[in-house]
mmCIF file of C-alpha atoms in Angstrom:
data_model
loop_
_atom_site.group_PDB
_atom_site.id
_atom_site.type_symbol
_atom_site.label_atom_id
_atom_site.label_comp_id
_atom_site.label_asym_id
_atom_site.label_seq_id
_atom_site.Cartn_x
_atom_site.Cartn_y
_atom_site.Cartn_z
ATOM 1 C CA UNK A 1 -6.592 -2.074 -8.057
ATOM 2 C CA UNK A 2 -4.279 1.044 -7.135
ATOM 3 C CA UNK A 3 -4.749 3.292 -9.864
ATOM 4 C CA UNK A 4 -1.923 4.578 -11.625
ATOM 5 C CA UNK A 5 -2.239 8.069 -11.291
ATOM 6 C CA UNK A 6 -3.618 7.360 -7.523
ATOM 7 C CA UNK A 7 -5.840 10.448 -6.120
ATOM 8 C CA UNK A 8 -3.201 11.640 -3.191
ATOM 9 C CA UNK A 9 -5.223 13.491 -0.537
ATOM 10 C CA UNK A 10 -2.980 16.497 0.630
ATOM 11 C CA UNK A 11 -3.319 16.986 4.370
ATOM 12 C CA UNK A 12 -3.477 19.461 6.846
ATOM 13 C CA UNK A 13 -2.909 19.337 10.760
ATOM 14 C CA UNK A 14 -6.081 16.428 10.611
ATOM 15 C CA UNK A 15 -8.038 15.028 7.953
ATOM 16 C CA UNK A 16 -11.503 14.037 9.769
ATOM 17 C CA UNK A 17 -13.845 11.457 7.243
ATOM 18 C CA UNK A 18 -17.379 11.230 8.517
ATOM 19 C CA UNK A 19 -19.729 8.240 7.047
ATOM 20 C CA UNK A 20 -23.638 8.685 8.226
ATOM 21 C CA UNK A 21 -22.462 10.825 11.252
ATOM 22 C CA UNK A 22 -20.416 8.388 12.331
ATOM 23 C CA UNK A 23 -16.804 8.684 12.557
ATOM 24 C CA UNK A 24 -14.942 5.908 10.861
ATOM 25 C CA UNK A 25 -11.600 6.940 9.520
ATOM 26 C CA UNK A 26 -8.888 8.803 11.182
ATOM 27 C CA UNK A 27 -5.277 10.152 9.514
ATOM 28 C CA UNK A 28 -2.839 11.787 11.766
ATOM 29 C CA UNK A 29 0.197 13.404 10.462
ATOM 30 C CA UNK A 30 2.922 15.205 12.263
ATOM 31 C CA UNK A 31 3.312 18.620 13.013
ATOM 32 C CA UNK A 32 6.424 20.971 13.493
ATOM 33 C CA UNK A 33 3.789 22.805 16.718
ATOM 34 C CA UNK A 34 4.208 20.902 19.899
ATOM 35 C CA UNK A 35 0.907 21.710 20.492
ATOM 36 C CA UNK A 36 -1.511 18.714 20.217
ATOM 37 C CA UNK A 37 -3.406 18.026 17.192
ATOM 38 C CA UNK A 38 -6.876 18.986 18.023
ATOM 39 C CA UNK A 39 -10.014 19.233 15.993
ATOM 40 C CA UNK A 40 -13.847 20.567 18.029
ATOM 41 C CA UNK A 41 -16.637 18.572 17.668
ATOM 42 C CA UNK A 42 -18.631 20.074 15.271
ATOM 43 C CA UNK A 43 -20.074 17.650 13.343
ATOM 44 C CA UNK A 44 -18.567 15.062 15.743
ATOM 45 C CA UNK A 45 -19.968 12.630 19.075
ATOM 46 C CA UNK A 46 -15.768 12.433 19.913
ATOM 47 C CA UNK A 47 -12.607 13.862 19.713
ATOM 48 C CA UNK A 48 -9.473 11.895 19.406
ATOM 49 C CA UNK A 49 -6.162 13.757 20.725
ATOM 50 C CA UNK A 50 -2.954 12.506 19.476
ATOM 51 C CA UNK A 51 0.733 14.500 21.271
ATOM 52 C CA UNK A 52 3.607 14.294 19.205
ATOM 53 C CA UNK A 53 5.156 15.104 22.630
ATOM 54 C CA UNK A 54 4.177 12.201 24.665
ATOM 55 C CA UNK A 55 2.817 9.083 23.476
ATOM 56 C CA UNK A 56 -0.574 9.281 25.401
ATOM 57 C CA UNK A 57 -3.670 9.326 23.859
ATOM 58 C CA UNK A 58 -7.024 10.373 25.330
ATOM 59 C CA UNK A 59 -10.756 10.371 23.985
ATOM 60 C CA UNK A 60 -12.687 13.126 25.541
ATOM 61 C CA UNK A 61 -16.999 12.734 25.727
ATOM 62 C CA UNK A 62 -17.898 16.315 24.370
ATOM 63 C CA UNK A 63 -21.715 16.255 24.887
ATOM 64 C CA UNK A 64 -24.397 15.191 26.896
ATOM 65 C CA UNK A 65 -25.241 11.021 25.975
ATOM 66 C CA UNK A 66 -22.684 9.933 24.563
ATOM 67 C CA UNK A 67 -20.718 7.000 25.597
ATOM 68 C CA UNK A 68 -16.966 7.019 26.219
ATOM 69 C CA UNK A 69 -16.646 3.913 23.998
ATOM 70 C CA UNK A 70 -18.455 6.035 20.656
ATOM 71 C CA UNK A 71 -15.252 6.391 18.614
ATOM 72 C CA UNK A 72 -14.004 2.678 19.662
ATOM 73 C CA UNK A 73 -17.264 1.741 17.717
ATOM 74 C CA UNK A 74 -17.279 3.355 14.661
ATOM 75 C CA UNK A 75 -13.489 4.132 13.754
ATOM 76 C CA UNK A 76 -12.520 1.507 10.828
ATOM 77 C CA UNK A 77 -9.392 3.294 9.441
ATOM 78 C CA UNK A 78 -6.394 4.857 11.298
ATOM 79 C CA UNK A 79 -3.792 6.382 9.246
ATOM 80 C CA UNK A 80 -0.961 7.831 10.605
ATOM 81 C CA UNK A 81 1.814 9.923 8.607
ATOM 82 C CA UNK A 82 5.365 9.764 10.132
ATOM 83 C CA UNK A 83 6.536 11.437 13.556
ATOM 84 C CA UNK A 84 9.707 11.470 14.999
ATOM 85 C CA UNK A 85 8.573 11.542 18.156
ATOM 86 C CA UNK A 86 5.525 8.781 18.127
ATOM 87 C CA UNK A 87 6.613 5.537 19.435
ATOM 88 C CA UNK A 88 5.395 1.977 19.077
ATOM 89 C CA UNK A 89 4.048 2.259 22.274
ATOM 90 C CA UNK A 90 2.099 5.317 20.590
ATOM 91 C CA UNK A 91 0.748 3.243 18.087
ATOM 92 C CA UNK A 92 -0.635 0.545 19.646
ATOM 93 C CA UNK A 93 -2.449 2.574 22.226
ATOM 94 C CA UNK A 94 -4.206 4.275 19.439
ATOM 95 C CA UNK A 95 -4.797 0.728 17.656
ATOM 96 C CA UNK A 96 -6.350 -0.778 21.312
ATOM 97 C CA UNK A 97 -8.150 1.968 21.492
ATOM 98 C CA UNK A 98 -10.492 1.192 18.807
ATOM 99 C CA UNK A 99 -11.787 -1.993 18.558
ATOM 100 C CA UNK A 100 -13.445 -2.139 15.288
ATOM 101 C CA UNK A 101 -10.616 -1.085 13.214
ATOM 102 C CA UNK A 102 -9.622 -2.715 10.410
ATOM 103 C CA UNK A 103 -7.014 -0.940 8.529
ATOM 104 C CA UNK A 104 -4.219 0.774 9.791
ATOM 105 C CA UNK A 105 -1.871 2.792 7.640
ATOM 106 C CA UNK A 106 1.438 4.259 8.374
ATOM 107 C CA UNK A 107 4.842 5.900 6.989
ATOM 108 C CA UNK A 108 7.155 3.004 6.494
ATOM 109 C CA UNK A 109 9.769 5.528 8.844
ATOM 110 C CA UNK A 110 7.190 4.236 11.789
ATOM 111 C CA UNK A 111 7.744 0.182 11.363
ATOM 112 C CA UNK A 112 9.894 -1.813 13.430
ATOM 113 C CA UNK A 113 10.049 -5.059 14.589
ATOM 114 C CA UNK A 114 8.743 -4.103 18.145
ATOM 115 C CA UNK A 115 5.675 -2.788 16.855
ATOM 116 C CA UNK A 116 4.759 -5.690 14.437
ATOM 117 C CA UNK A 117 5.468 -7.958 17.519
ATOM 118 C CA UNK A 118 3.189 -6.053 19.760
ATOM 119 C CA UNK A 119 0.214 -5.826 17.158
ATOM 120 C CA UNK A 120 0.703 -9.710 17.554
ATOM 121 C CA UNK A 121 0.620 -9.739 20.830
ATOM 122 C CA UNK A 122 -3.191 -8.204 21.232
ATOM 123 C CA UNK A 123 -6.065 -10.346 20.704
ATOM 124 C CA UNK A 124 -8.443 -7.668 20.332
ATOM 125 C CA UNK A 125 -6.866 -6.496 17.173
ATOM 126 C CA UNK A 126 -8.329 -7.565 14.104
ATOM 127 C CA UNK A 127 -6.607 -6.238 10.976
ATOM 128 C CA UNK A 128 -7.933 -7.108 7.715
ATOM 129 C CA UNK A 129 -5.548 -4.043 5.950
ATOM 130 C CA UNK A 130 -1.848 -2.995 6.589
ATOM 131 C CA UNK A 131 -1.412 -0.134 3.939
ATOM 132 C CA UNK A 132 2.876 1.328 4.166
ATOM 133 C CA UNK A 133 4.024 4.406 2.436
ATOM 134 C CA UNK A 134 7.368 4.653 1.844
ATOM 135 C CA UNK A 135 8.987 8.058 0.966
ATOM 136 C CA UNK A 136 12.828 9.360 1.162
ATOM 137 C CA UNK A 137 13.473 10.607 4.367
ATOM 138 C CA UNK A 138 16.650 12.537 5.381
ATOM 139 C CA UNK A 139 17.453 9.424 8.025
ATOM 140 C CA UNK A 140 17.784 5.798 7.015
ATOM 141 C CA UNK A 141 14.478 3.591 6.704
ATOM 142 C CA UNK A 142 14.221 0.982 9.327
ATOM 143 C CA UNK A 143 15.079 -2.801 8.562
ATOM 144 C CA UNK A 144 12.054 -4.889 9.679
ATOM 145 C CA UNK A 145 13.619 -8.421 9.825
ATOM 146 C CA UNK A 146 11.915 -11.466 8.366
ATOM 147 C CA UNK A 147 11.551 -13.051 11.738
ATOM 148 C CA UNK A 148 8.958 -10.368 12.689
ATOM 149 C CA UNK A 149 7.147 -10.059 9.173
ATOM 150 C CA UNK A 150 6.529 -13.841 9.723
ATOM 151 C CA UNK A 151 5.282 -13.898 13.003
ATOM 152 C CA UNK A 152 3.014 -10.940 11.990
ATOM 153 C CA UNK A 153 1.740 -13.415 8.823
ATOM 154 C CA UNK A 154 1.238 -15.889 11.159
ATOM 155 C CA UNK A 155 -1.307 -13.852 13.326
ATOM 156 C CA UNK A 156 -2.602 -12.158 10.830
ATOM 157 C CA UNK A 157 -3.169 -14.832 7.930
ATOM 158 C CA UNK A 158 -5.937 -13.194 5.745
ATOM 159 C CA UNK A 159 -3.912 -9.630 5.739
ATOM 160 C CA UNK A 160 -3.668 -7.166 3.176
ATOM 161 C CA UNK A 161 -0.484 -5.996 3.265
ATOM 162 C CA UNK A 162 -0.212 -2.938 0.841
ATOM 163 C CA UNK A 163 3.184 -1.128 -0.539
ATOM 164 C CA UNK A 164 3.598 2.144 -2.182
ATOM 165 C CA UNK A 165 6.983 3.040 -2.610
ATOM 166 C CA UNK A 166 7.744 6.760 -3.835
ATOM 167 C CA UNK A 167 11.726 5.952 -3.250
ATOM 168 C CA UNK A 168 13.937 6.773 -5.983
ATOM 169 C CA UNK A 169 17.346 5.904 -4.564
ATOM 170 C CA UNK A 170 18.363 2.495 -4.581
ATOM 171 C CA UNK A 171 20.212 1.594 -1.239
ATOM 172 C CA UNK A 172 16.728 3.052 0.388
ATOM 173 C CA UNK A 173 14.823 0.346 -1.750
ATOM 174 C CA UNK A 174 17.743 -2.326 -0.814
ATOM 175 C CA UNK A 175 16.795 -1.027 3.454
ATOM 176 C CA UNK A 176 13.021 -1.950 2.154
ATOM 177 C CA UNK A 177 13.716 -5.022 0.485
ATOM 178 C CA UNK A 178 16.492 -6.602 2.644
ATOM 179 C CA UNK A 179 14.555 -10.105 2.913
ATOM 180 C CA UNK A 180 11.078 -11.489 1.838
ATOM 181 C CA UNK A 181 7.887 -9.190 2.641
ATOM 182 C CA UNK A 182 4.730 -10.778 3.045
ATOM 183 C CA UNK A 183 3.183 -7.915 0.190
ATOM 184 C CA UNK A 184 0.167 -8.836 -1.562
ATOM 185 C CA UNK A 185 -0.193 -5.106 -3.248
ATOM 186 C CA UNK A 186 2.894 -3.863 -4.481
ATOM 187 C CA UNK A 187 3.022 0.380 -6.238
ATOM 188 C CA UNK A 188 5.861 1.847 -7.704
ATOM 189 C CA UNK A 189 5.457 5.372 -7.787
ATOM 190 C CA UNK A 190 8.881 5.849 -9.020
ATOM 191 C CA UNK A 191 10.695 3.031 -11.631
ATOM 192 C CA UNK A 192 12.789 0.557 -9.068
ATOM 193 C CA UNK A 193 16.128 -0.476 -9.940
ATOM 194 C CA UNK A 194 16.518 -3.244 -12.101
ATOM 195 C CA UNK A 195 18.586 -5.250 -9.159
ATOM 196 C CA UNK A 196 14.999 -4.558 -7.306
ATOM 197 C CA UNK A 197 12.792 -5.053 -9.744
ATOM 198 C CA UNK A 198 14.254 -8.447 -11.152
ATOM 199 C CA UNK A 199 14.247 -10.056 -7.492
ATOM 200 C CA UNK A 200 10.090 -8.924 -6.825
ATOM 201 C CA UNK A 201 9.123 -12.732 -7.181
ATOM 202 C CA UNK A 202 11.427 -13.603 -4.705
ATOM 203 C CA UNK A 203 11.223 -10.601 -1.835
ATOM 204 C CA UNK A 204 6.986 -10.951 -2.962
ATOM 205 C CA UNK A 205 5.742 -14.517 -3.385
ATOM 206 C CA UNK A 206 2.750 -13.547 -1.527
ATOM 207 C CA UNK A 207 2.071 -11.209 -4.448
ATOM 208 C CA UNK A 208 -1.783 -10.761 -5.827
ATOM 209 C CA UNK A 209 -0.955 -7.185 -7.482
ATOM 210 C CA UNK A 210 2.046 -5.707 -8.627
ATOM 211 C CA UNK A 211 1.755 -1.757 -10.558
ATOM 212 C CA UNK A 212 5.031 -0.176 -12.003
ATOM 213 C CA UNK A 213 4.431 3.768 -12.592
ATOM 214 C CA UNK A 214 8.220 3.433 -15.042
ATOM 215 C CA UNK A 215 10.772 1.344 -15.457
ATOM 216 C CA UNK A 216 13.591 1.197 -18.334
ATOM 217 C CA UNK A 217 15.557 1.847 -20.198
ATOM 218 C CA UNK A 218 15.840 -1.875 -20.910
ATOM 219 C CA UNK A 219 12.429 -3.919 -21.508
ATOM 220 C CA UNK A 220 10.654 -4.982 -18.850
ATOM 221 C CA UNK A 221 10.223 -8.733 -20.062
ATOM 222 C CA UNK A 222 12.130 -10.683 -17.618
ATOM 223 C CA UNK A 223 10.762 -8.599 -14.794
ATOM 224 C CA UNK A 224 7.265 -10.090 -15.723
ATOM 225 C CA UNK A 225 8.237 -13.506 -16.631
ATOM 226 C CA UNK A 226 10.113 -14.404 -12.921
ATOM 227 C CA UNK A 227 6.608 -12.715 -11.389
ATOM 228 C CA UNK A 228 4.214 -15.010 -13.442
ATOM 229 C CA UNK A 229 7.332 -18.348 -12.101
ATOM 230 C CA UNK A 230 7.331 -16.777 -9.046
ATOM 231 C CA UNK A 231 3.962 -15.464 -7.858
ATOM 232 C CA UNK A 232 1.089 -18.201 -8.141
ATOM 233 C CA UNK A 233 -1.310 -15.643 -6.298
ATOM 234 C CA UNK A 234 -0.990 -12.882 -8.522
ATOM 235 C CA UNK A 235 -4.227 -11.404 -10.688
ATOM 236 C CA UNK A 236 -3.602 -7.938 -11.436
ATOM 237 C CA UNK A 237 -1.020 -6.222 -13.288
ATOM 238 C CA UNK A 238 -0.702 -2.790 -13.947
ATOM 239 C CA UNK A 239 2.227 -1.073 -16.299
ATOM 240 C CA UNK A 240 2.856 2.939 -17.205
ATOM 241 C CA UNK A 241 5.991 3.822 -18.810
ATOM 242 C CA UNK A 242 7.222 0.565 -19.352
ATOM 243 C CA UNK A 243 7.990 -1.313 -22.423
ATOM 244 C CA UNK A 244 7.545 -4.765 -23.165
ATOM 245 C CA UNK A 245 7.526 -7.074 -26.165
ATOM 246 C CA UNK A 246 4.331 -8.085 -27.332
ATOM 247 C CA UNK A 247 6.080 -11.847 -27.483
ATOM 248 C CA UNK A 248 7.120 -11.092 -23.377
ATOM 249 C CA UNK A 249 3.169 -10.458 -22.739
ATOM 250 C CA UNK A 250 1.701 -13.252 -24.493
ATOM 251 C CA UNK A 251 3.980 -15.178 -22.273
ATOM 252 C CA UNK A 252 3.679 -13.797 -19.861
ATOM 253 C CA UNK A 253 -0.244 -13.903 -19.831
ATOM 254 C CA UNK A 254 0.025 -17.632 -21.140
ATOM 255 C CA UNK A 255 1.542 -18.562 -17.932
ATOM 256 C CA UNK A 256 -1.104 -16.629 -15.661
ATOM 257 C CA UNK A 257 -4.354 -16.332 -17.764
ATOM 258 C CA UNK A 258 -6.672 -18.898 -15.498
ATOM 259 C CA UNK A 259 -5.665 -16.439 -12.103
ATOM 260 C CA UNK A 260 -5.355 -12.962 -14.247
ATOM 261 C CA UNK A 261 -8.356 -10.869 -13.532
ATOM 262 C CA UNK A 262 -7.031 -7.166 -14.170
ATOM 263 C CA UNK A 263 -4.414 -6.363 -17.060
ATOM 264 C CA UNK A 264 -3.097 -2.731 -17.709
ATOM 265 C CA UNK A 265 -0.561 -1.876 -20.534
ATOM 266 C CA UNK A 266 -0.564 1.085 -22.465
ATOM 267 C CA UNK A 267 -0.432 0.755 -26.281
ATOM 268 C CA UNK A 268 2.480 2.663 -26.385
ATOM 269 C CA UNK A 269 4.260 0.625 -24.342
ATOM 270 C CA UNK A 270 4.056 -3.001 -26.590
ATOM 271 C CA UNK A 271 7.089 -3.325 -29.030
ATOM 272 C CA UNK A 272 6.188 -5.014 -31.794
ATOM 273 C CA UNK A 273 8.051 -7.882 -33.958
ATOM 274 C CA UNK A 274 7.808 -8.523 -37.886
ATOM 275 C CA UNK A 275 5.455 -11.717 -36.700
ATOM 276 C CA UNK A 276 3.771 -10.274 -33.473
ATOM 277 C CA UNK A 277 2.032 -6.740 -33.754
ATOM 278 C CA UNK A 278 -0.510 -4.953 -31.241
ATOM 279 C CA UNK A 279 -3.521 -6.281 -32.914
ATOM 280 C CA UNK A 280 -2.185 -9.938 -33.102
ATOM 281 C CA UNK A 281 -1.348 -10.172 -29.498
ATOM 282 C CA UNK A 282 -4.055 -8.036 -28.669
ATOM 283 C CA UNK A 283 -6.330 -11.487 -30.375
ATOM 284 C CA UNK A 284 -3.827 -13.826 -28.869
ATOM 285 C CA UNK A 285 -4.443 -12.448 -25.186
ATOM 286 C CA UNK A 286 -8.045 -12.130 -25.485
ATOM 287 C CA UNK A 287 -8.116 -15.512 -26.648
ATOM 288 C CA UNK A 288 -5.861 -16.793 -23.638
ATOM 289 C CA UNK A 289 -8.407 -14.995 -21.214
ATOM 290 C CA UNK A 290 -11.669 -15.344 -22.377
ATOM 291 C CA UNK A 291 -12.798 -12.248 -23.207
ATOM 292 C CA UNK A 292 -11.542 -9.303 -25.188
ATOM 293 C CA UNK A 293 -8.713 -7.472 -24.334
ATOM 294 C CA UNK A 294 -6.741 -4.322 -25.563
ATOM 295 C CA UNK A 295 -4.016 -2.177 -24.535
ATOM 296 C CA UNK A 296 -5.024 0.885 -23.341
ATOM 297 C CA UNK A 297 -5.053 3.597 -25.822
ATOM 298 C CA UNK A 298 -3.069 6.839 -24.701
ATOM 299 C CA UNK A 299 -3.319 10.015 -26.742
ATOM 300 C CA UNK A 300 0.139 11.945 -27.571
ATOM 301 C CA UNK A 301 -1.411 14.657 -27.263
#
């Protein structure tokens, strides 16, 4: 489940992971140098060179006995922070380029229709794991029509298609959510609107785990409700700073308790009602799933 307060690896230039001396994740981010982004191979059988110039990309063999195809083996994880300069084209070199990879992550600035329709196009790829970032930016998001998030479902049946959104402003959540999204992870990092936040089941039905960081002022009950009518798929359900009735949850987990595996509210966050306190739907919920449950317990300290 995405954690709540997520672990957010700063980068720099490159950030190189190496499993059993084998390289199997790669994150690329841009760079204000034209230069390209290098790294030796100390520690490494390859080196992967990506130009925020030109969309090439090249591997180079930097020692005796190993094969040209090393990295194509072992790489499992691309991810790839935005450039202005890096093309679909780009991309999708870098994705053909290694056959074993499985996830591929990327700044929501670098979708587009052409480049969901190209990962289609390639047998060889096999994603299991489409993981977006969406920040502000200081130009408009793209709109990815619902034409080519459809087609890419189609190809790609089994996908993981994973949201964080870090957007505050609303018409860059509207550019985001301008038809349905075939999400099955879904992060606030900032509270959505409430115009965004009471349409989820319908942008999301493909939901299995939705996580709200905030949200308010107003209670967060109807939110919840139209997910649990909306999304038959979903099984985990984080909240942070969001209230909610303790008569909204016991609905709420009433309607989803034989597909509801994780449930995360803080203590803090239930309101309580002269006939439903914390403890009684705390009983009531545990009940309903089949094994004890509790809020989680925040210190104001």
């Amino acid at each position: 489940m995405l954690g709540l307060n997520e672990r957010r690896i700063p980068f720099v230039e490159a950030r190189w992971i190496r499993y059993h001396q084998r390289l199997q994740m790669l994150a690329l981010i841009s760079t204000s140098k034209s230069a390209y982004l290098d790294i030796d191979d100390e520690g490494f059988n390859t080196v992967l060179t990506l130009s925020n110039e030109k969309t090439t990309v090249e591997q180079k063999k930097e020692r005796q006995g190993v094969g040209d195809n090393a990295l194509a083996k072992s790489l499992q994880l691309l991810k790839i922070r935005a450039s202005p300069s890096l093309l679909p084209e780009g991309i999708l070199t870098l994705v053909n380029h290694c056959r074993c990879l499985r996830e591929l992550s990327l700044s929501y600035s670098l979708l587009s229709d052409e480049l969901l329709m190209a990962l289609c196009t390639e047998e060889q790829v096999d994603l299991e794991t489409l993981r977006i970032e969406a920040h502000s930016e200081t130009r408009p998001l793209p709109v990815v029509s619902e034409k080519a998030w459809t087609t890419f479902v189609a190809r790609f049946p089994n996908i993981n298609l994973v949201l964080l959104s870090y957007i505050i402003e609303e018409e860059e959540h509207k550019s985001i959510f301008a038809s349905r999204l075939p999400v099955t992870h879904l992060y606030f990092g900032e509270a959505p609107s409430e115009s965004i936040a009471s349409r989820i089941h319908e942008y999301c039905p493909r939901l299995v785990e939705l996580v709200i960081a905030a949200y308010g002022p107003e209670l967060i009950d109807d939110v919840l409700i139209n997910v649990a009518r909306g999304c038959l798929r979903l099984s985990a359900i984080g909240l942070g700073d969001c209230e909610i009735s303790c008569a909204a949850l016991l609905d709420f987990v009433t309607m989803c308790a034989e597909r509801l595996k994780i449930l995360y509210i803080r203590e803090t966050s239930l309101i309580e009602d002269p006939e439903l306190d914390v403890l009684k739907v705390a009983a009531k919920v545990s009940s309903l799933l089949g094994h004890t449950w509790v809020p989680e317990y925040i210190p104001l300290w």
